[in-house]
Amino acid sequence: MSPEGKTPKSARRKAAGIGDGFSGEGYLDGRLLIAMPVMGDPRFERSVIYMCAHSSEGAMGIIVNRPAGSIDFPGLLVQLDIIQKADQIKLPENAETLQVLKGGPVDTGRGFVLHSSDFFIQDATLNIDNGICLTATVDILKAIAEGTGPKHAILALGYAGWAPGQLENEIQHNGWLHCDADPDLIFGDDVEEKYQRALRKIGIDPGMLSNEAGHA
């Protein structure tokens, strides 16, 4: 398995612990979900979600536009005993500014790092699509703190999950749009603007959205 992701997708997912069921064609892994205004679930209102895995067995994604509030990355490193409090001032710049987001309502005590493919841990990093990877081990947090981590990364607490057929049903009932992902929408620091930008990316004026379903 290589950082370039030349191993078959099913094998990569199995190695990363997500399972070999997430290997179907025609699914939305590697794309962005954009919540429609009619979204009735407040947990996902105005959410932009990067899809990490999607198949007949279900789906899993990371919300990329919801800040975690008062939690910052240096403080989290101290809390996890990765660094001492006095060492916060020694952190590299990308560690000091790394965004901590609410990734979704499932498993909120666990951290998931979406990152560029210039960082890779054998049997722990999932190469999803187009140079975007997911790693959920403490090793990547240590690497970022030491300045040897990926160039681009966000840390999400928790994730969004769907049972088999659930996401497809929500899309059919006008809950979501979807579009191609791009690194700027995933890693950009303008978190509050990502929802509007994602809609504009697919040519939609947020003020003109109706209850009709659609996709790009």
Coordinates of C-alpha atoms in Angstrom, one line a residue:
M1 CA 0.0 0.0 0.0
S2 CA 1.4 3.4 -1.0
P3 CA 0.6 7.0 -0.3
E4 CA -0.5 7.3 -3.9
G5 CA -3.3 4.9 -3.2
K6 CA -2.4 2.3 -5.9
T7 CA -3.7 -0.5 -3.8
P8 CA -7.3 -1.4 -4.7
K9 CA -9.8 0.7 -2.8
S10 CA -11.4 -2.3 -1.1
A11 CA -8.1 -3.5 0.3
R12 CA -7.2 0.0 1.5
R13 CA -10.5 0.3 3.3
K14 CA -10.1 -3.1 5.0
A15 CA -6.5 -2.2 6.1
A16 CA -7.7 1.1 7.6
G17 CA -10.3 -0.8 9.6
I18 CA -13.4 0.5 7.8
G19 CA -14.2 -2.8 6.1
D20 CA -14.1 -4.2 2.6
G21 CA -17.9 -3.6 2.2
F22 CA -17.1 0.0 1.2
S23 CA -15.9 -0.8 -2.3
G24 CA -18.9 -0.3 -4.6
E25 CA -18.9 1.8 -7.7
G26 CA -21.3 4.7 -8.0
Y27 CA -21.3 5.8 -4.4
L28 CA -20.5 9.1 -2.9
D29 CA -17.2 8.5 -1.2
G30 CA -14.7 11.2 -2.0
R31 CA -17.5 13.8 -2.6
L32 CA -19.1 16.5 -0.6
L33 CA -22.7 16.4 0.8
I34 CA -24.4 19.8 1.1
A35 CA -27.4 20.0 3.4
M36 CA -30.6 21.4 1.7
P37 CA -32.4 24.2 3.5
V38 CA -35.2 21.8 4.2
M39 CA -32.9 19.6 6.3
G40 CA -35.0 18.8 9.3
D41 CA -32.2 17.5 11.5
P42 CA -30.5 20.4 13.5
R43 CA -27.4 18.3 13.8
F44 CA -26.8 18.6 10.1
E45 CA -28.3 22.0 9.3
R46 CA -26.2 24.0 6.8
S47 CA -23.6 21.2 6.9
V48 CA -20.9 20.4 4.4
I49 CA -19.8 16.8 4.8
Y50 CA -16.8 15.1 3.2
M51 CA -17.8 11.5 2.5
C52 CA -15.1 9.0 3.6
A53 CA -17.0 5.8 2.9
H54 CA -20.2 4.9 1.2
S55 CA -21.6 1.5 0.1
S56 CA -24.6 -0.7 0.4
E57 CA -23.5 -1.3 4.0
G58 CA -23.9 2.3 5.0
A59 CA -21.9 5.6 4.9
M60 CA -19.5 7.6 7.0
G61 CA -18.4 11.2 6.6
I62 CA -16.8 14.2 8.4
I63 CA -18.5 17.6 8.7
V64 CA -16.0 20.2 7.6
N65 CA -17.7 23.4 8.4
R66 CA -18.6 23.2 12.1
P67 CA -16.0 24.6 14.6
A68 CA -15.6 22.7 17.9
G69 CA -16.0 25.9 19.9
S70 CA -13.5 26.6 22.7
I71 CA -11.4 23.5 21.9
D72 CA -8.1 24.3 20.1
F73 CA -5.5 21.9 18.9
P74 CA -2.6 22.9 21.2
G75 CA -4.9 22.5 24.2
L76 CA -6.1 19.2 23.0
L77 CA -2.5 18.0 22.7
V78 CA -1.9 18.9 26.3
Q79 CA -5.2 17.2 27.3
L80 CA -4.0 14.0 25.6
D81 CA -0.6 14.2 27.2
I82 CA 1.1 14.4 23.8
I83 CA 2.9 17.6 24.9
Q84 CA 3.4 19.5 28.1
K85 CA 1.5 22.8 28.7
A86 CA 4.8 24.7 28.6
D87 CA 5.6 23.3 25.2
Q88 CA 2.6 24.8 23.5
I89 CA 4.7 27.8 22.4
K90 CA 7.2 25.5 20.7
L91 CA 4.6 24.0 18.3
P92 CA 5.0 24.5 14.5
E93 CA 2.7 27.1 13.0
N94 CA 0.4 24.6 11.2
A95 CA -0.1 22.8 14.6
E96 CA -1.0 26.1 16.4
T97 CA -3.6 27.0 13.7
L98 CA -4.9 23.5 12.9
Q99 CA -8.7 23.6 13.0
V100 CA -10.7 21.4 15.4
L101 CA -14.2 20.7 14.2
K102 CA -17.3 18.9 15.2
G103 CA -17.1 16.1 12.7
G104 CA -20.6 14.7 13.5
P105 CA -22.8 13.3 16.3
V106 CA -21.3 9.8 16.4
D107 CA -18.3 8.8 18.6
T108 CA -17.6 12.5 19.6
G109 CA -14.9 11.5 22.0
R110 CA -12.7 10.2 19.1
G111 CA -10.6 12.3 16.8
F112 CA -10.5 11.8 13.0
V113 CA -7.9 13.7 10.9
L114 CA -8.6 14.5 7.3
H115 CA -5.4 15.3 5.6
S116 CA -3.4 15.6 2.4
S117 CA -1.7 12.5 1.1
D118 CA 1.8 13.7 1.8
F119 CA 1.5 11.8 5.2
F120 CA 0.8 8.1 5.4
I121 CA 0.8 5.5 8.2
Q122 CA 0.9 1.9 7.0
D123 CA -2.3 0.0 7.9
A124 CA -3.8 3.1 9.6
T125 CA -4.3 5.7 6.9
L126 CA -7.2 5.4 4.5
N127 CA -6.5 7.0 1.1
I128 CA -10.0 8.1 0.1
D129 CA -9.8 10.0 -3.2
N130 CA -8.0 12.7 -5.0
G131 CA -5.2 13.1 -2.5
I132 CA -7.4 13.2 0.6
C133 CA -6.7 10.8 3.4
L134 CA -8.2 9.9 6.8
T135 CA -6.2 8.8 9.8
A136 CA -7.7 8.2 13.2
T137 CA -4.7 7.2 15.4
V138 CA -2.8 9.3 17.9
D139 CA 0.4 8.9 15.9
I140 CA -0.7 11.6 13.4
L141 CA -1.4 14.1 16.2
K142 CA 2.2 13.5 17.5
A143 CA 3.6 13.9 14.0
I144 CA 1.7 17.3 13.6
A145 CA 3.0 18.4 16.9
E146 CA 6.6 17.5 15.9
G147 CA 6.3 19.3 12.5
T148 CA 6.4 16.0 10.5
G149 CA 2.7 15.7 9.8
P150 CA 0.8 16.4 6.6
K151 CA 0.9 19.9 5.0
H152 CA -2.9 20.2 5.2
A153 CA -5.1 18.8 7.9
I154 CA -8.2 19.3 10.0
L155 CA -9.1 17.4 13.2
A156 CA -12.7 16.4 13.6
L157 CA -14.2 15.2 16.8
G158 CA -16.8 12.5 15.9
Y159 CA -18.3 11.7 12.5
A160 CA -21.6 11.4 10.7
G161 CA -22.9 7.9 10.0
W162 CA -25.7 6.4 8.1
A163 CA -27.2 2.9 8.2
P164 CA -27.6 0.9 4.9
G165 CA -29.9 2.8 2.6
Q166 CA -30.4 5.7 4.9
L167 CA -28.4 8.3 3.1
E168 CA -29.9 7.3 -0.3
N169 CA -33.4 7.8 1.3
E170 CA -32.4 11.2 2.6
I171 CA -31.2 12.3 -0.8
Q172 CA -34.4 11.1 -2.4
H173 CA -36.3 13.2 0.1
N174 CA -34.4 16.3 -0.8
G175 CA -32.2 16.4 2.3
W176 CA -28.9 16.6 0.4
L177 CA -27.1 17.9 -2.6
H178 CA -23.7 16.5 -3.6
C179 CA -20.7 17.7 -5.6
D180 CA -17.1 17.1 -6.3
A181 CA -14.8 17.8 -3.3
D182 CA -11.8 20.1 -3.5
P183 CA -9.0 20.7 -0.9
D184 CA -9.9 24.3 -0.4
L185 CA -13.4 23.5 0.7
I186 CA -12.1 20.8 3.0
F187 CA -9.1 22.5 4.5
G188 CA -9.9 26.2 4.0
D189 CA -9.8 28.3 7.2
D190 CA -13.0 30.2 6.3
V191 CA -15.2 27.7 8.0
E192 CA -18.2 29.9 8.3
E193 CA -18.2 30.5 4.5
K194 CA -17.9 26.9 3.4
Y195 CA -21.6 26.2 3.1
Q196 CA -22.2 29.2 0.8
R197 CA -19.1 28.4 -1.2
A198 CA -20.1 24.8 -1.7
L199 CA -23.4 25.8 -3.1
R200 CA -21.8 28.4 -5.4
K201 CA -19.4 25.7 -6.5
I202 CA -22.3 23.8 -8.2
G203 CA -23.8 27.0 -9.5
I204 CA -26.6 27.5 -6.9
D205 CA -27.6 30.7 -5.4
P206 CA -28.5 29.8 -1.7
G207 CA -31.4 32.3 -1.8
M208 CA -32.9 30.5 -4.8
L209 CA -32.9 27.0 -3.4
S210 CA -36.3 25.3 -3.5
N211 CA -37.4 21.9 -2.1
E212 CA -36.5 20.2 -5.3
A213 CA -33.7 17.6 -5.1
G214 CA -30.7 17.8 -7.3
H215 CA -27.1 17.1 -7.7
A216 CA -24.0 18.2 -9.6

